[in-house]
Coordinates of C-alpha atoms and ligand atoms in Angstrom, one line a residue:
X1 CA 100.7 92.9 75.3
X2 CA 103.4 95.4 74.7
X3 CA 104.5 97.8 77.4
X4 CA 104.9 100.3 74.5
X5 CA 101.2 100.3 73.8
X6 CA 100.1 103.9 73.7
X7 CA 97.2 105.5 75.5
X8 CA 95.1 107.0 72.7
X9 CA 92.1 108.5 74.5
X10 CA 91.1 109.9 77.8
X11 CA 87.5 110.4 79.0
X12 CA 86.5 112.3 82.1
X13 CA 83.1 112.3 83.7
X14 CA 81.6 114.2 86.6
X15 CA 78.8 112.2 88.2
X16 CA 76.3 112.9 90.8
X17 CA 75.0 109.8 92.6
X18 CA 71.9 109.9 94.8
X19 CA 72.2 108.6 98.4
X20 CA 69.6 107.0 100.6
X21 CA 70.1 109.0 103.8
X22 CA 71.8 112.0 105.4
X23 CA 75.2 111.7 107.1
X24 CA 76.5 114.2 109.6
X25 CA 80.2 114.6 110.6
X26 CA 82.3 117.0 112.6
X27 CA 83.3 118.8 109.4
X28 CA 80.1 118.8 107.5
X29 CA 77.1 116.9 106.2
X30 CA 76.3 114.8 103.1
X31 CA 72.8 114.7 101.8
X32 CA 70.9 114.0 98.5
X33 CA 73.9 113.2 96.3
X34 CA 77.6 112.6 96.3
X35 CA 79.9 113.9 93.5
X36 CA 82.6 111.8 92.0
X37 CA 84.7 111.9 88.9
X38 CA 85.5 108.9 86.7
X39 CA 88.4 108.7 84.2
X40 CA 88.6 106.2 81.4
X41 CA 91.9 105.6 79.6
X42 CA 91.9 103.7 76.2
X43 CA 95.0 102.1 74.7
X44 CA 95.9 101.0 71.2
X45 CA 93.9 97.8 70.7
X46 CA 90.8 99.3 72.3
X47 CA 91.1 98.2 76.0
X48 CA 89.9 100.8 78.5
X49 CA 90.9 101.1 82.1
X50 CA 88.8 103.1 84.7
X51 CA 89.5 105.0 87.9
X52 CA 87.4 107.0 90.3
X53 CA 88.2 110.2 92.2
X54 CA 85.8 110.7 95.2
X55 CA 85.9 114.3 96.2
X56 CA 84.4 115.8 99.3
X57 CA 84.6 119.6 99.2
X58 CA 85.1 120.0 103.0
X59 CA 87.8 117.4 103.2
X60 CA 89.9 116.9 100.0
X61 CA 88.4 119.3 97.6
X62 CA 85.6 119.6 95.0
X63 CA 84.7 117.3 92.2
X64 CA 84.8 120.3 89.9
X65 CA 88.5 120.8 90.8
X66 CA 89.2 117.1 90.2
X67 CA 87.5 117.3 86.9
X68 CA 89.5 120.3 85.8
X69 CA 92.7 118.8 87.1
X70 CA 92.2 115.7 84.9
X71 CA 90.6 117.3 81.9
X72 CA 92.9 120.4 81.5
X73 CA 96.2 119.8 83.4
X74 CA 96.7 116.0 83.4
X75 CA 95.3 115.1 80.0
X76 CA 98.4 116.4 78.1
X77 CA 100.6 114.2 80.3
X78 CA 98.7 111.0 79.5
X79 CA 97.5 110.8 75.9
X80 CA 100.2 109.5 73.7
X81 CA 102.3 108.0 76.5
X82 CA 103.0 104.3 76.9
X83 CA 101.1 102.2 79.4
X84 CA 104.4 101.0 80.8
X85 CA 105.3 104.6 81.8
X86 CA 102.9 104.7 84.8
X87 CA 105.5 105.9 87.4
X88 CA 106.7 108.7 85.0
X89 CA 103.1 109.8 84.3
X90 CA 102.3 109.9 88.0
X91 CA 105.5 111.9 88.8
X92 CA 104.5 114.4 86.1
X93 CA 101.0 114.6 87.3
X94 CA 102.2 115.3 90.9
X95 CA 103.8 118.5 89.6
X96 CA 101.3 119.5 87.0
X97 CA 98.6 120.6 89.4
X98 CA 98.8 121.1 93.1
X99 CA 96.6 119.2 95.6
X100 CA 93.7 117.5 93.7
X101 CA 94.7 114.2 95.3
X102 CA 91.5 112.5 94.2
X103 CA 92.2 113.3 90.6
X104 CA 95.7 111.7 90.9
X105 CA 94.1 108.6 92.6
X106 CA 91.7 108.3 89.7
X107 CA 94.5 108.6 87.2
X108 CA 96.7 105.9 88.9
X109 CA 93.7 103.6 89.3
X110 CA 92.9 103.9 85.6
X111 CA 96.5 103.3 84.6
X112 CA 96.7 100.2 86.8
X113 CA 93.3 98.9 85.6
X114 CA 94.3 99.4 82.0
X115 CA 97.7 97.7 82.5
X116 CA 96.0 94.8 84.4
X117 CA 93.4 94.3 81.7
X118 CA 95.9 94.2 79.0
X119 CA 98.3 91.9 80.9
X120 CA 95.6 89.7 82.4
X121 CA 96.8 90.5 86.0
X122 CA 94.7 91.8 88.9
X123 CA 95.8 95.3 90.1
X124 CA 97.0 93.7 93.4
X125 CA 99.5 91.7 91.4
X126 CA 100.9 94.9 89.8
X127 CA 101.2 96.4 93.3
X128 CA 103.5 93.7 94.6
X129 CA 101.3 90.7 95.1
X130 CA 98.5 89.7 97.5
X131 CA 98.6 89.2 101.3
X132 CA 94.9 88.5 101.9
X133 CA 91.7 87.4 100.2
X134 CA 89.2 89.2 102.4
X135 CA 89.2 92.5 104.3
X136 CA 87.0 93.1 107.4
X137 CA 84.3 95.7 106.7
X138 CA 83.4 98.6 109.0
X139 CA 80.2 100.6 108.4
X140 CA 79.8 104.2 109.6
X141 CA 77.0 105.2 111.8
X142 CA 76.3 108.9 111.1
X143 CA 72.6 109.5 110.5
X144 CA 71.3 112.5 112.5
X145 CA 68.1 110.4 112.9
X146 CA 69.2 107.8 115.6
X147 CA 66.2 105.6 114.8
X148 CA 67.3 105.3 111.2
X149 CA 70.8 104.3 112.4
X150 CA 69.3 101.6 114.7
X151 CA 67.5 100.2 111.6
X152 CA 70.9 100.2 109.8
X153 CA 72.4 98.4 112.9
X154 CA 69.8 95.6 112.5
X155 CA 70.6 95.2 108.8
X156 CA 74.4 95.1 109.6
X157 CA 73.8 92.5 112.2
X158 CA 71.8 90.4 109.7
X159 CA 74.5 90.8 107.1
X160 CA 77.3 89.6 109.4
X161 CA 79.0 93.0 109.6
X162 CA 80.7 93.2 113.0
X163 CA 82.5 96.5 113.0
X164 CA 81.0 100.0 113.1
X165 CA 82.5 103.4 113.3
X166 CA 80.3 105.9 115.2
X167 CA 80.6 109.4 113.9
X168 CA 80.7 111.8 116.8
X169 CA 81.1 115.5 117.5
X170 CA 78.3 116.9 115.3
X171 CA 75.4 117.1 117.9
X172 CA 77.0 117.5 121.3
X173 CA 78.9 115.3 123.8
X174 CA 75.7 114.0 125.6
X175 CA 74.4 112.7 122.3
X176 CA 77.6 110.8 121.6
X177 CA 77.6 109.3 125.1
X178 CA 73.9 108.3 124.8
X179 CA 74.6 106.5 121.5
X180 CA 77.7 104.7 122.8
X181 CA 75.8 103.5 125.9
X182 CA 73.0 102.2 123.7
X183 CA 75.3 100.5 121.2
X184 CA 77.4 98.8 124.0
X185 CA 74.2 97.6 125.7
X186 CA 72.3 96.3 122.6
X187 CA 75.0 95.3 120.2
X188 CA 77.7 93.6 122.3
X189 CA 79.0 91.5 119.3
X190 CA 80.1 94.7 117.4
X191 CA 83.5 96.2 117.5
X192 CA 83.1 100.0 117.9
X193 CA 85.4 102.7 116.6
X194 CA 84.8 106.4 117.1
X195 CA 85.5 109.2 114.6
X196 CA 85.1 112.9 115.4
X197 CA 86.1 114.2 111.9
X198 CA 87.7 117.2 113.7
X199 CA 84.4 118.0 115.5
X200 CA 85.6 118.8 119.0
X201 CA 86.5 122.3 120.2
X202 CA 90.0 122.6 121.5
X203 CA 88.7 123.9 124.9
X204 CA 87.0 120.7 125.9
X205 CA 88.5 118.1 123.6
X206 CA 90.6 116.2 126.2
X207 CA 87.7 115.8 128.6
X208 CA 85.2 114.6 125.9
X209 CA 87.7 112.1 124.5
X210 CA 88.6 110.7 128.0
X211 CA 84.8 110.1 128.7
X212 CA 84.3 108.5 125.3
X213 CA 87.4 106.3 125.9
X214 CA 85.6 104.7 128.9
X215 CA 83.5 102.8 126.4
X216 CA 86.7 101.1 125.2
X217 CA 86.4 101.7 121.5
X218 CA 89.1 100.1 119.2
X219 CA 90.3 103.6 118.5
X220 CA 89.3 107.2 118.5
X221 CA 89.9 109.1 115.3
X222 CA 90.8 112.8 114.6
X223 CA 89.0 114.5 117.5
X224 CA 90.3 118.0 116.6
X225 CA 91.1 120.2 113.6
X226 CA 93.7 118.8 111.2
X227 CA 96.3 121.5 111.9
X228 CA 96.1 121.2 115.8
X229 CA 98.9 118.6 115.8
X230 CA 100.3 119.4 119.3
X231 CA 96.8 119.1 120.7
X232 CA 96.5 115.7 119.0
X233 CA 99.7 114.6 120.7
X234 CA 98.4 115.8 124.1
X235 CA 95.1 114.0 123.6
X236 CA 97.0 110.8 122.6
X237 CA 99.0 111.1 125.9
X238 CA 95.7 111.5 127.9
X239 CA 94.0 108.2 127.0
X240 CA 94.8 104.5 126.9
X241 CA 92.8 104.0 123.7
X242 CA 94.7 104.3 120.4
X243 CA 94.3 107.7 118.7
X244 CA 94.1 107.7 114.9
X245 CA 94.9 110.5 112.6
X246 CA 92.8 111.1 109.5
X247 CA 92.5 114.7 108.3
X248 CA 95.9 115.5 109.8
X249 CA 97.7 113.0 107.5
X250 CA 97.1 113.0 103.8
X251 CA 100.3 111.6 102.2
X252 CA 103.8 110.5 103.2
X253 CA 104.9 114.1 103.8
X254 CA 102.3 114.5 106.6
X255 CA 103.1 111.0 107.9
X256 CA 106.6 112.1 108.5
X257 CA 105.4 115.1 110.5
X258 CA 102.9 112.9 112.4
X259 CA 105.7 110.5 113.4
X260 CA 108.1 113.4 114.4
X261 CA 105.4 115.0 116.6
X262 CA 104.1 111.7 118.1
X263 CA 100.5 112.8 117.3
X264 CA 98.9 109.4 116.8
X265 CA 99.0 105.6 117.4
X266 CA 97.7 104.9 113.9
X267 CA 96.6 106.4 110.6
X268 CA 93.6 106.2 108.4
X269 CA 95.0 105.6 104.9
X270 CA 92.9 106.7 101.9
X271 CA 93.9 106.7 98.3
X272 CA 91.9 109.9 97.8
X273 CA 94.2 111.7 100.4
X274 CA 97.5 110.2 99.3
X275 CA 96.9 110.8 95.6
X276 CA 97.1 107.2 94.5
X277 CA 97.6 103.6 95.5
X278 CA 101.4 103.5 95.6
X279 CA 101.6 106.5 97.8
X280 CA 99.1 104.9 100.1
X281 CA 101.4 101.9 100.4
X282 CA 104.2 104.2 101.3
X283 CA 102.2 105.8 104.2
X284 CA 101.4 102.3 105.5
X285 CA 105.0 101.3 105.4
X286 CA 106.1 104.5 107.1
X287 CA 103.5 103.9 109.9
X288 CA 104.6 100.3 110.4
X289 CA 108.3 101.1 110.5
X290 CA 107.7 103.1 113.7
X291 CA 105.1 100.8 115.3
X292 CA 102.0 102.7 114.2
X293 CA 98.9 100.9 113.0
X294 CA 97.1 101.5 109.7
X295 CA 93.4 101.5 108.7
X296 CA 91.8 101.4 105.3
X297 CA 89.6 104.5 105.3
X298 CA 87.7 106.0 102.4
X299 CA 85.7 109.0 101.2
X300 CA 82.1 109.0 99.9
X301 CA 82.9 106.6 97.1
X302 CA 81.2 104.4 94.5
X303 CA 82.3 100.9 93.8
X304 CA 85.1 101.8 91.4
X305 CA 87.0 103.6 94.2
X306 CA 86.2 100.8 96.6
X307 CA 87.8 98.3 94.2
X308 CA 91.0 100.4 93.9
X309 CA 91.2 100.6 97.7
X310 CA 90.5 96.8 98.0
X311 CA 93.4 96.0 95.6
X312 CA 95.7 98.4 97.5
X313 CA 94.9 96.9 100.9
X314 CA 95.1 93.3 99.4
X315 CA 98.7 94.1 98.5
X316 CA 99.6 96.0 101.7
X317 CA 100.1 93.8 104.8
X318 CA 100.8 96.8 107.0
X319 CA 97.1 97.8 106.9
X320 CA 95.7 95.6 109.6
X321 CA 92.5 97.4 110.9
X322 CA 90.1 96.5 108.0
X323 CA 88.4 98.9 105.7
X324 CA 85.2 101.1 105.4
X325 CA 84.2 100.4 101.8
X326 CA 80.5 100.4 102.8
X327 CA 79.0 103.2 100.6
X328 CA 78.3 101.1 97.5
X329 CA 76.3 98.6 99.5
X330 CA 74.7 100.7 102.2
X331 CA 74.6 104.4 101.2
X332 CA 74.3 104.8 97.4
X333 CA 70.8 104.4 95.9
X334 CA 72.6 102.7 93.0
X335 CA 76.3 101.9 92.4
X336 CA 77.9 102.4 89.0
X337 CA 79.5 98.9 88.6
X338 CA 78.4 96.2 86.2
X339 CA 78.3 93.7 89.0
X340 CA 77.9 94.6 92.7
X341 CA 81.0 95.4 94.8
X342 CA 81.4 92.1 96.7
X343 CA 80.9 91.9 100.5
X344 CA 80.1 88.6 102.2
X345 CA 79.6 87.9 105.9
X346 CA 81.1 91.3 106.8
X347 CA 84.2 90.8 104.7
X348 CA 85.1 92.6 101.4
X349 CA 86.1 90.0 98.9
X350 CA 89.3 90.7 97.0
X351 CA 88.7 90.3 93.2
X352 CA 90.8 87.7 91.3
X353 CA 90.1 88.9 87.8
X354 CA 92.3 91.2 85.6
X355 CA 92.6 94.9 86.4
X356 CA 90.2 96.0 89.1
X357 CA 88.0 93.0 88.3
X358 CA 84.8 94.8 87.5
X359 CA 84.0 97.6 85.0
X360 CA 81.6 100.5 85.4
X361 CA 78.3 100.1 83.7
X362 CA 78.2 102.5 80.7
X363 CA 74.4 103.0 81.1
X364 CA 74.9 104.1 84.7
X365 CA 77.8 106.4 83.7
X366 CA 75.4 108.1 81.2
X367 CA 72.5 108.2 83.6
X368 CA 74.4 110.0 86.4
X369 CA 76.7 112.3 84.2
X370 CA 76.7 116.0 84.9
X371 CA 79.6 116.8 82.6
X372 CA 81.7 114.7 80.3
X373 CA 84.9 115.5 78.3
X374 CA 87.0 113.5 75.8
X375 CA 89.3 116.5 75.2
X376 CA 87.7 117.6 71.9
X377 CA 86.6 121.2 71.7
X378 CA 83.0 120.7 70.6
Ligands
MG401 MG1 87.9 109.8 109.5

C-alpha cells in the first residue's frame, strides 16, 4: 500500500429502502421508506471503500441535498487526491458546501473504509485503536400502534436486548404515561430511556418532564425545540434524571454552546450530525472533559452507517451509554450489507476485519437505487 495511491472514481447512489412499520416522533413520522445516500470511492489498484449518509428531512436535511453535495460540490475535491490526504479532503469538504453533515459523514466513512481495506486495518484502528469489543444496543419504541410495539418488546426480550428508548411527545402526555406504566410493570428487566424529539410545547414542558421522571428512566432526551436552549437548562434544573441533548447539539460548535449554557447532562452523538467520525470523537471528548456523558445515537440508517458508528464508538471510550443501531435488524425490510450487521445477546459486535468489515451488496444497491452518478455527463 502506498499513501500516495490516488482516488480514481467516485460513485454516488440515492437509495430508498422499504421499512416494516411506521414510527412517530415529536418532529415527524417515518413510513413506507427511508432515504439514504451511499458513496463509493475507488483507488488505483481497484479497491473500493463505501460510506453512507442517512438523511432525515425534518432533522438533518434531505437525501437529495446530500446527493447533490457529494455529486456536485464534493466530487471535485476527492477524485485525483491521495488516500493519505483524508484530513485535507475533509477540511476542504467542510467549506465546499454548508450543512449537509450526512454527506460529509458518508465521505469520511468511505475514505476510512478505503484506507482500511488497502492497509488491512479495521476503521477503529485508523481512529486511534479499540476500547471495546461490544456495544450495548438500545431499540426505539415509536410505533403509533401500541400493540405492534408490545410485539416488538417480546421479540427484543427473546433476542436478549435489554435497553429501549420510548419515543414520546407525539400523541399526548397521557399516552406517554400509560406506556411508561405498562413498560415498567411488564418489562422490569429493561432499562428505559425517553426521547421527546423536541415534541413538548414550551408552556407545559417542565410539568410533563417532571411526571415522566417519576418512572426513573436512565435519561430524558431533547424535550423541547432545538433552539430553546435556556428552557433546556431550566428543565435540566427541575429534574433529578439526566437530561440529554440531541437536536440542540450537532457538532463541536454546538457542544461548546451547550457546555457554556449548562443545557444538558449528556449528549447524543451521531456521525450524521457531526459530519463525520472524527468530529463525533471531538464532541465526545468535549463532553467528557466537563463531566457530561455521551450516547451513540443514530438516524434512520442502513447497516453501512451502523458499521461506521460502531467503529467510531469502538475507538471512543468517552461514549459510555451504548448505541441505537437497531434499524438494520428491526426496522428495514432488507438491509444493504453482504452479511448482516452483527448483534448478539443485545450487544453490537465490533468487526475485526479490514475497513468497515462488511461491504454493501451490489445487487441490493441496484435494487433500491433511485438515482446513481459516477460523474460522467451521460
Ligand atoms: Mg433523539
